[in-house]
mmCIF file of C-alpha atoms and ligand atoms in Angstrom:
data_model
loop_
_atom_site.group_PDB
_atom_site.id
_atom_site.type_symbol
_atom_site.label_atom_id
_atom_site.label_comp_id
_atom_site.label_asym_id
_atom_site.label_seq_id
_atom_site.Cartn_x
_atom_site.Cartn_y
_atom_site.Cartn_z
ATOM 1 C CA MET A 1 -0.109 0.115 0.144
ATOM 2 C CA GLU A 2 1.275 3.169 -1.077
ATOM 3 C CA GLU A 3 1.946 6.030 1.289
ATOM 4 C CA ILE A 4 -0.719 8.683 1.639
ATOM 5 C CA PRO A 5 0.493 12.055 2.945
ATOM 6 C CA GLU A 6 -1.850 13.139 5.689
ATOM 7 C CA SER A 7 -1.740 16.548 4.662
ATOM 8 C CA HIS A 8 -3.849 15.388 1.282
ATOM 9 C CA PRO A 9 -6.946 16.909 1.145
ATOM 10 C CA ARG A 10 -8.825 14.003 0.567
ATOM 11 C CA TYR A 11 -6.878 11.922 2.838
ATOM 12 C CA GLU A 12 -9.680 10.123 4.347
ATOM 13 C CA SER A 13 -11.403 9.092 1.153
ATOM 14 C CA LEU A 14 -8.207 7.625 -0.006
ATOM 15 C CA LEU A 15 -7.271 6.034 3.190
ATOM 16 C CA THR A 16 -10.909 3.987 2.899
ATOM 17 C CA ARG A 17 -10.305 3.313 -1.129
ATOM 18 C CA HIS A 18 -7.007 1.724 0.144
ATOM 19 C CA ARG A 19 -8.767 -0.439 2.881
ATOM 20 C CA ILE A 20 -11.465 -1.648 0.874
ATOM 21 C CA GLU A 21 -8.937 -2.474 -1.987
ATOM 22 C CA ASP A 22 -7.236 -4.432 0.596
ATOM 23 C CA GLY A 23 -10.151 -6.227 2.076
ATOM 24 C CA VAL A 24 -10.949 -7.231 -1.354
ATOM 25 C CA GLU A 25 -7.333 -8.522 -1.810
ATOM 26 C CA ARG A 26 -7.248 -10.301 1.505
ATOM 27 C CA GLY A 27 -11.173 -11.785 0.666
ATOM 28 C CA ILE A 28 -12.790 -10.041 3.241
ATOM 29 C CA THR A 29 -14.869 -7.654 1.075
ATOM 30 C CA SER A 30 -16.976 -8.844 -2.259
ATOM 31 C CA THR A 31 -16.096 -7.069 -5.549
ATOM 32 C CA GLN A 32 -19.922 -5.909 -5.254
ATOM 33 C CA GLY A 33 -18.624 -3.917 -2.152
ATOM 34 C CA LEU A 34 -16.569 -1.935 -4.135
ATOM 35 C CA ILE A 35 -19.549 -0.566 -5.527
ATOM 36 C CA ALA A 36 -21.502 -0.034 -2.612
ATOM 37 C CA GLN A 37 -18.320 2.133 -1.287
ATOM 38 C CA GLY A 38 -18.619 4.420 -4.424
ATOM 39 C CA ARG A 39 -22.216 4.942 -3.602
ATOM 40 C CA GLY A 40 -21.498 5.778 -0.124
ATOM 41 C CA GLU A 41 -18.507 7.936 -1.439
ATOM 42 C CA ALA A 42 -20.972 9.816 -3.342
ATOM 43 C CA PHE A 43 -22.959 10.907 -0.708
ATOM 44 C CA ASP A 44 -20.255 11.789 1.609
ATOM 45 C CA TYR A 45 -19.059 14.116 -0.858
ATOM 46 C CA LEU A 46 -22.211 16.248 -0.903
ATOM 47 C CA LEU A 47 -22.375 15.753 2.941
ATOM 48 C CA GLY A 48 -18.952 17.573 3.178
ATOM 49 C CA GLU A 49 -17.329 14.572 4.500
ATOM 50 C CA GLU A 50 -17.985 15.331 7.963
ATOM 51 C CA THR A 51 -20.765 14.254 10.758
ATOM 52 C CA ILE A 52 -23.740 16.553 10.293
ATOM 53 C CA PRO A 53 -25.134 17.699 13.414
ATOM 54 C CA SER A 54 -28.371 15.305 13.244
ATOM 55 C CA ALA A 55 -26.177 12.492 12.426
ATOM 56 C CA ASP A 56 -24.071 13.232 15.771
ATOM 57 C CA GLU A 57 -27.841 13.179 17.728
ATOM 58 C CA ALA A 58 -28.134 9.942 15.848
ATOM 59 C CA ALA A 59 -25.254 8.764 17.371
ATOM 60 C CA ARG A 60 -25.942 9.649 20.534
ATOM 61 C CA ALA A 61 -29.235 8.013 20.289
ATOM 62 C CA ALA A 62 -27.725 4.748 19.102
ATOM 63 C CA ALA A 63 -25.142 4.930 21.949
ATOM 64 C CA ALA A 64 -28.197 5.075 24.568
ATOM 65 C CA GLN A 65 -30.283 2.211 22.684
ATOM 66 C CA LEU A 66 -27.518 -0.002 22.880
ATOM 67 C CA LEU A 67 -26.740 0.964 26.644
ATOM 68 C CA LEU A 68 -30.418 0.047 27.452
ATOM 69 C CA ALA A 69 -30.317 -3.254 25.620
ATOM 70 C CA ASP A 70 -30.740 -6.449 26.991
ATOM 71 C CA HIS A 71 -28.675 -7.982 24.197
ATOM 72 C CA PRO A 72 -27.105 -5.596 21.601
ATOM 73 C CA VAL A 73 -25.654 -6.989 18.613
ATOM 74 C CA VAL A 74 -23.325 -5.442 16.052
ATOM 75 C CA SER A 75 -23.640 -6.976 12.557
ATOM 76 C CA VAL A 76 -20.460 -6.986 10.202
ATOM 77 C CA ASN A 77 -20.358 -7.295 6.531
ATOM 78 C CA GLY A 78 -17.065 -7.186 3.921
ATOM 79 C CA ASN A 79 -17.107 -3.676 4.072
ATOM 80 C CA VAL A 80 -17.212 -2.877 7.629
ATOM 81 C CA ALA A 81 -14.280 -5.522 8.506
ATOM 82 C CA ALA A 82 -12.626 -3.914 6.077
ATOM 83 C CA LEU A 83 -13.245 -0.566 7.146
ATOM 84 C CA VAL A 84 -13.299 -0.398 10.962
ATOM 85 C CA PRO A 85 -12.441 -3.420 12.314
ATOM 86 C CA GLY A 86 -10.660 -2.488 15.610
ATOM 87 C CA GLU A 87 -13.340 0.261 15.855
ATOM 88 C CA VAL A 88 -16.110 -2.359 15.931
ATOM 89 C CA VAL A 89 -14.389 -4.210 18.887
ATOM 90 C CA ASP A 90 -14.020 -1.009 20.505
ATOM 91 C CA LEU A 91 -18.252 -0.298 20.128
ATOM 92 C CA ALA A 92 -18.649 -3.809 21.263
ATOM 93 C CA GLU A 93 -16.511 -3.141 24.255
ATOM 94 C CA ALA A 94 -18.379 0.043 25.170
ATOM 95 C CA THR A 95 -21.681 -1.398 24.930
ATOM 96 C CA GLY A 96 -21.467 -4.530 25.822
ATOM 97 C CA ALA A 97 -22.545 -5.967 22.461
ATOM 98 C CA ASP A 98 -21.933 -9.161 20.152
ATOM 99 C CA ILE A 99 -20.167 -9.065 17.162
ATOM 100 C CA GLU A 100 -21.742 -11.266 14.423
ATOM 101 C CA VAL A 101 -20.779 -11.769 10.713
ATOM 102 C CA ASN A 102 -23.501 -11.263 8.601
ATOM 103 C CA LEU A 103 -22.832 -11.351 4.547
ATOM 104 C CA PHE A 104 -25.257 -10.793 1.425
ATOM 105 C CA ASN A 105 -22.875 -12.927 -0.330
ATOM 106 C CA ARG A 106 -22.458 -15.188 2.197
ATOM 107 C CA THR A 107 -19.549 -17.718 1.587
ATOM 108 C CA ALA A 108 -17.985 -20.000 3.863
ATOM 109 C CA GLU A 109 -14.513 -18.665 3.160
ATOM 110 C CA ARG A 110 -15.563 -15.247 3.600
ATOM 111 C CA MET A 111 -17.011 -15.680 6.859
ATOM 112 C CA THR A 112 -14.251 -17.171 8.394
ATOM 113 C CA ALA A 113 -11.632 -14.969 7.005
ATOM 114 C CA ILE A 114 -13.927 -11.949 8.608
ATOM 115 C CA ALA A 115 -13.838 -13.520 11.593
ATOM 116 C CA ASP A 116 -10.282 -14.240 11.557
ATOM 117 C CA HIS A 117 -9.677 -10.485 10.892
ATOM 118 C CA LEU A 118 -11.808 -9.197 13.534
ATOM 119 C CA ARG A 119 -9.946 -11.731 16.251
ATOM 120 C CA GLU A 120 -6.944 -10.281 15.019
ATOM 121 C CA HIS A 121 -8.330 -6.919 16.074
ATOM 122 C CA GLY A 122 -9.237 -7.963 19.283
ATOM 123 C CA ALA A 123 -12.274 -9.405 19.167
ATOM 124 C CA GLU A 124 -13.089 -12.343 21.589
ATOM 125 C CA GLU A 125 -15.940 -13.911 20.254
ATOM 126 C CA VAL A 126 -17.445 -13.510 16.689
ATOM 127 C CA LYS A 127 -20.707 -14.719 16.101
ATOM 128 C CA GLY A 128 -22.461 -15.637 12.927
ATOM 129 C CA LEU A 129 -20.978 -19.216 11.999
ATOM 130 C CA THR A 130 -23.361 -21.430 13.254
ATOM 131 C CA ALA A 131 -26.527 -19.935 11.365
ATOM 132 C CA ASP A 132 -28.833 -22.037 13.188
ATOM 133 C CA ALA A 133 -31.887 -18.898 13.182
ATOM 134 C CA ARG A 134 -33.449 -17.374 10.342
ATOM 135 C CA ILE A 135 -34.942 -13.867 9.622
ATOM 136 C CA PRO A 136 -38.329 -14.568 8.338
ATOM 137 C CA GLY A 137 -39.313 -13.265 4.941
ATOM 138 C CA LEU A 138 -35.669 -13.821 3.204
ATOM 139 C CA ASP A 139 -34.427 -16.197 1.250
ATOM 140 C CA HIS A 140 -32.496 -18.960 2.623
ATOM 141 C CA GLU A 141 -28.876 -17.937 2.518
ATOM 142 C CA ARG A 142 -29.861 -14.027 3.211
ATOM 143 C CA ALA A 143 -31.870 -15.157 6.395
ATOM 144 C CA LYS A 144 -29.306 -16.810 8.146
ATOM 145 C CA VAL A 145 -28.037 -15.516 11.617
ATOM 146 C CA ASP A 146 -27.158 -16.999 14.980
ATOM 147 C CA ALA A 147 -29.942 -17.990 17.543
ATOM 148 C CA ASP A 148 -27.928 -16.665 20.326
ATOM 149 C CA GLY A 149 -26.974 -13.633 18.275
ATOM 150 C CA ILE A 150 -28.783 -11.677 15.988
ATOM 151 C CA GLY A 151 -31.602 -13.996 16.478
ATOM 152 C CA ASP A 152 -31.884 -13.154 20.034
ATOM 153 C CA ALA A 153 -31.047 -9.799 19.707
ATOM 154 C CA ASP A 154 -33.248 -6.722 20.857
ATOM 155 C CA VAL A 155 -30.868 -3.851 19.555
ATOM 156 C CA VAL A 156 -29.126 -4.482 15.986
ATOM 157 C CA VAL A 157 -26.483 -2.121 14.560
ATOM 158 C CA VAL A 158 -26.518 -2.837 10.900
ATOM 159 C CA PRO A 159 -24.033 -0.642 9.175
ATOM 160 C CA LEU A 160 -24.431 -0.543 5.035
ATOM 161 C CA GLU A 161 -27.204 -3.132 5.225
ATOM 162 C CA ASP A 162 -28.878 -4.100 2.061
ATOM 163 C CA GLY A 163 -32.635 -2.812 1.766
ATOM 164 C CA ASP A 164 -34.386 -5.741 2.053
ATOM 165 C CA ARG A 165 -32.535 -7.461 4.924
ATOM 166 C CA ALA A 166 -32.854 -4.166 7.158
ATOM 167 C CA GLU A 167 -36.377 -3.926 6.369
ATOM 168 C CA ALA A 168 -36.971 -7.835 7.181
ATOM 169 C CA LEU A 169 -34.980 -7.587 10.627
ATOM 170 C CA ALA A 170 -36.990 -4.308 11.582
ATOM 171 C CA ALA A 171 -40.241 -6.328 11.142
ATOM 172 C CA THR A 172 -38.993 -8.671 13.872
ATOM 173 C CA GLY A 173 -39.329 -5.799 15.805
ATOM 174 C CA LYS A 174 -36.045 -5.532 16.914
ATOM 175 C CA THR A 175 -34.782 -1.943 17.271
ATOM 176 C CA GLU A 176 -32.461 -1.308 14.331
ATOM 177 C CA VAL A 177 -29.607 1.335 14.331
ATOM 178 C CA VAL A 178 -28.520 1.662 10.551
ATOM 179 C CA VAL A 179 -25.144 3.409 9.570
ATOM 180 C CA ASP A 180 -25.914 4.545 5.776
ATOM 181 C CA LEU A 181 -24.948 7.394 4.015
ATOM 182 C CA ASN A 182 -27.788 7.703 1.847
ATOM 183 C CA PRO A 183 -30.866 8.607 3.836
ATOM 184 C CA LEU A 184 -33.240 7.641 1.268
ATOM 185 C CA SER A 185 -31.815 4.003 1.104
ATOM 186 C CA ARG A 186 -34.467 1.359 2.339
ATOM 187 C CA SER A 187 -31.817 0.550 5.108
ATOM 188 C CA ALA A 188 -31.985 3.920 6.398
ATOM 189 C CA GLN A 189 -35.698 4.204 6.073
ATOM 190 C CA ALA A 190 -36.293 1.047 8.029
ATOM 191 C CA ALA A 191 -34.236 2.253 11.083
ATOM 192 C CA ALA A 192 -35.430 3.555 14.492
ATOM 193 C CA VAL A 193 -31.992 4.923 14.468
ATOM 194 C CA PRO A 194 -30.537 6.094 10.934
ATOM 195 C CA VAL A 195 -27.083 7.468 11.485
ATOM 196 C CA VAL A 196 -26.257 9.020 8.350
ATOM 197 C CA ASP A 197 -22.694 9.096 8.336
ATOM 198 C CA ASN A 198 -19.515 7.562 6.880
ATOM 199 C CA ILE A 199 -19.005 4.384 8.803
ATOM 200 C CA ILE A 200 -15.422 5.807 9.470
ATOM 201 C CA ARG A 201 -16.685 8.376 11.454
ATOM 202 C CA ALA A 202 -19.899 6.974 13.019
ATOM 203 C CA VAL A 203 -18.460 4.238 14.584
ATOM 204 C CA PRO A 204 -16.142 5.689 16.763
ATOM 205 C CA ASN A 205 -18.955 8.502 17.345
ATOM 206 C CA VAL A 206 -21.117 6.128 18.560
ATOM 207 C CA THR A 207 -18.452 4.177 20.938
ATOM 208 C CA GLY A 208 -17.668 8.086 22.131
ATOM 209 C CA HIS A 209 -21.021 8.837 23.093
ATOM 210 C CA ALA A 210 -21.585 5.342 24.765
ATOM 211 C CA ARG A 211 -18.684 5.847 27.079
ATOM 212 C CA GLU A 212 -19.678 9.521 27.718
ATOM 213 C CA LEU A 213 -23.095 8.108 28.677
ATOM 214 C CA ALA A 214 -21.654 5.189 30.653
ATOM 215 C CA GLY A 215 -22.684 6.568 34.208
ATOM 216 C CA ALA A 216 -25.824 7.827 32.934
ATOM 217 C CA THR A 217 -29.127 6.418 34.366
ATOM 218 C CA GLN A 218 -31.958 4.456 32.571
ATOM 219 C CA GLU A 219 -34.203 7.586 32.796
ATOM 220 C CA GLU A 220 -31.610 9.459 31.102
ATOM 221 C CA LEU A 221 -30.849 7.013 28.533
ATOM 222 C CA GLU A 222 -34.675 6.582 27.848
ATOM 223 C CA ALA A 223 -35.007 10.258 27.555
ATOM 224 C CA ILE A 224 -32.387 10.447 25.008
ATOM 225 C CA VAL A 225 -34.028 7.795 23.144
ATOM 226 C CA GLY A 226 -37.537 9.242 23.762
ATOM 227 C CA GLU A 227 -36.330 12.523 22.337
ATOM 228 C CA PHE A 228 -34.589 11.162 18.964
ATOM 229 C CA ASP A 229 -36.831 11.922 15.962
ATOM 230 C CA ALA A 230 -35.397 9.235 13.281
ATOM 231 C CA ASP A 231 -37.635 10.908 10.744
ATOM 232 C CA ALA A 232 -36.319 14.417 11.579
ATOM 233 C CA ALA A 233 -32.599 13.212 11.466
ATOM 234 C CA ARG A 234 -33.574 11.387 7.886
ATOM 235 C CA THR A 235 -34.750 14.927 6.478
ATOM 236 C CA ALA A 236 -31.889 16.936 8.193
ATOM 237 C CA ALA A 237 -29.639 14.633 6.089
ATOM 238 C CA GLU A 238 -31.634 14.817 3.205
ATOM 239 C CA ARG A 239 -31.544 18.277 3.149
ATOM 240 C CA ALA A 240 -28.060 18.639 3.695
ATOM 241 C CA VAL A 241 -27.276 16.376 0.671
ATOM 242 C CA ARG A 242 -29.824 18.423 -1.847
ATOM 243 C CA GLU A 243 -29.019 21.869 -0.479
ATOM 244 C CA GLY A 244 -25.006 21.565 0.185
ATOM 245 C CA GLU A 245 -26.021 22.877 3.899
ATOM 246 C CA LEU A 246 -22.700 21.478 4.824
ATOM 247 C CA VAL A 247 -22.326 23.180 8.353
ATOM 248 C CA SER A 248 -25.619 24.101 10.332
HETATM 249 P P1 ATP B 1 -31.281 0.367 -0.987
HETATM 250 O O1 ATP B 1 -31.110 0.114 0.641
HETATM 251 O O2 ATP B 1 -32.325 1.261 -1.380
HETATM 252 O O3 ATP B 1 -32.001 -1.034 -1.442
HETATM 253 P P2 ATP B 1 -28.820 -0.722 -2.048
HETATM 254 O O4 ATP B 1 -29.133 -1.602 -1.004
HETATM 255 O O5 ATP B 1 -28.810 -0.807 -3.568
HETATM 256 O O6 ATP B 1 -30.076 0.400 -1.728
HETATM 257 P P3 ATP B 1 -26.285 -0.888 -1.390
HETATM 258 O O7 ATP B 1 -25.334 -0.655 -2.346
HETATM 259 O O8 ATP B 1 -26.856 -2.435 -1.335
HETATM 260 O O9 ATP B 1 -27.567 -0.029 -1.297
HETATM 261 O O10 ATP B 1 -25.739 -1.034 0.243
HETATM 262 C C1 ATP B 1 -24.761 -0.066 0.399
HETATM 263 C C2 ATP B 1 -25.228 1.258 1.118
HETATM 264 O O11 ATP B 1 -24.226 1.516 2.014
HETATM 265 C C3 ATP B 1 -25.712 2.367 0.554
HETATM 266 O O12 ATP B 1 -26.673 3.023 0.910
HETATM 267 C C4 ATP B 1 -24.384 3.338 0.581
HETATM 268 O O13 ATP B 1 -24.893 4.741 0.769
HETATM 269 C C5 ATP B 1 -24.008 3.069 1.927
HETATM 270 N N1 ATP B 1 -22.588 3.051 1.954
HETATM 271 C C6 ATP B 1 -21.658 2.643 1.267
HETATM 272 N N2 ATP B 1 -20.214 2.862 2.083
HETATM 273 C C7 ATP B 1 -20.421 3.462 3.042
HETATM 274 C C8 ATP B 1 -19.760 4.042 4.209
HETATM 275 N N3 ATP B 1 -18.188 4.038 4.026
HETATM 276 N N4 ATP B 1 -20.402 4.486 5.416
HETATM 277 C C9 ATP B 1 -21.723 4.869 5.337
HETATM 278 N N5 ATP B 1 -22.497 4.226 4.346
HETATM 279 C C10 ATP B 1 -22.140 3.349 3.520
HETATM 280 MG MG1 MG B 2 -29.290 -0.153 1.051
#
């Protein structure tokens, strides 16, 4: 991997591309993941490649949801594993969440490569390989989850999730936190908490909020969740994308 000078104006974007490329080379990310990243980057460009205030509020609500959860799970796919493996482990630690690998294009090789990669970044337990439960309403391969992971979860973080799966998961009644740069994507629309931000920024931001809220009471956490308005967050993000309101 060639060195990118940190002074480069698009340092973060270039670094992200290198991580995704590297993910493909290691068998972690699918080639379709490259296309997904391109879709995301276009929105990030329009958002000014920064965390807009509504996304920060969403990240705080997500942290509160995770801290209130009985069984939170962070779902990891090939793009997430390539971009933020250590940050996912930190988030799971800060919120007591399980980590589960969940792939749109599931192959045994990629499942194992991702689980190993997460363990190299400090994950103790990685779920998803047992696949002994199904999300109703999806075809066989796409429905697979672990019974003691996403199957049993009450709050699930699904970054960069396919729209069908995000909708099917929300229909099970689980509280869904979605990280997706497109506020109009079906995944963001299905979410109880849509975090419209680059996963590179969003995951550490949720972790930071979780650490800050570690001492909060249940009432305080419930108030944060209660005050959060998912529709308002989606509307604010859509406005930022359409109008280039980069700072508000
Ligand atoms: P829909 O959800 O409307 O069906 P889709 O499923 O076709 O859309 P995909 O390309 O499958 O969309 O999913 C990728 C989603 O992840 C896109 O909405 C894209 O904006 C988002 N995305 C890609 N890279 C990132 C990233 N680095 N951070 C946050 N979101 C990202
Ligand atoms: Mg989608």
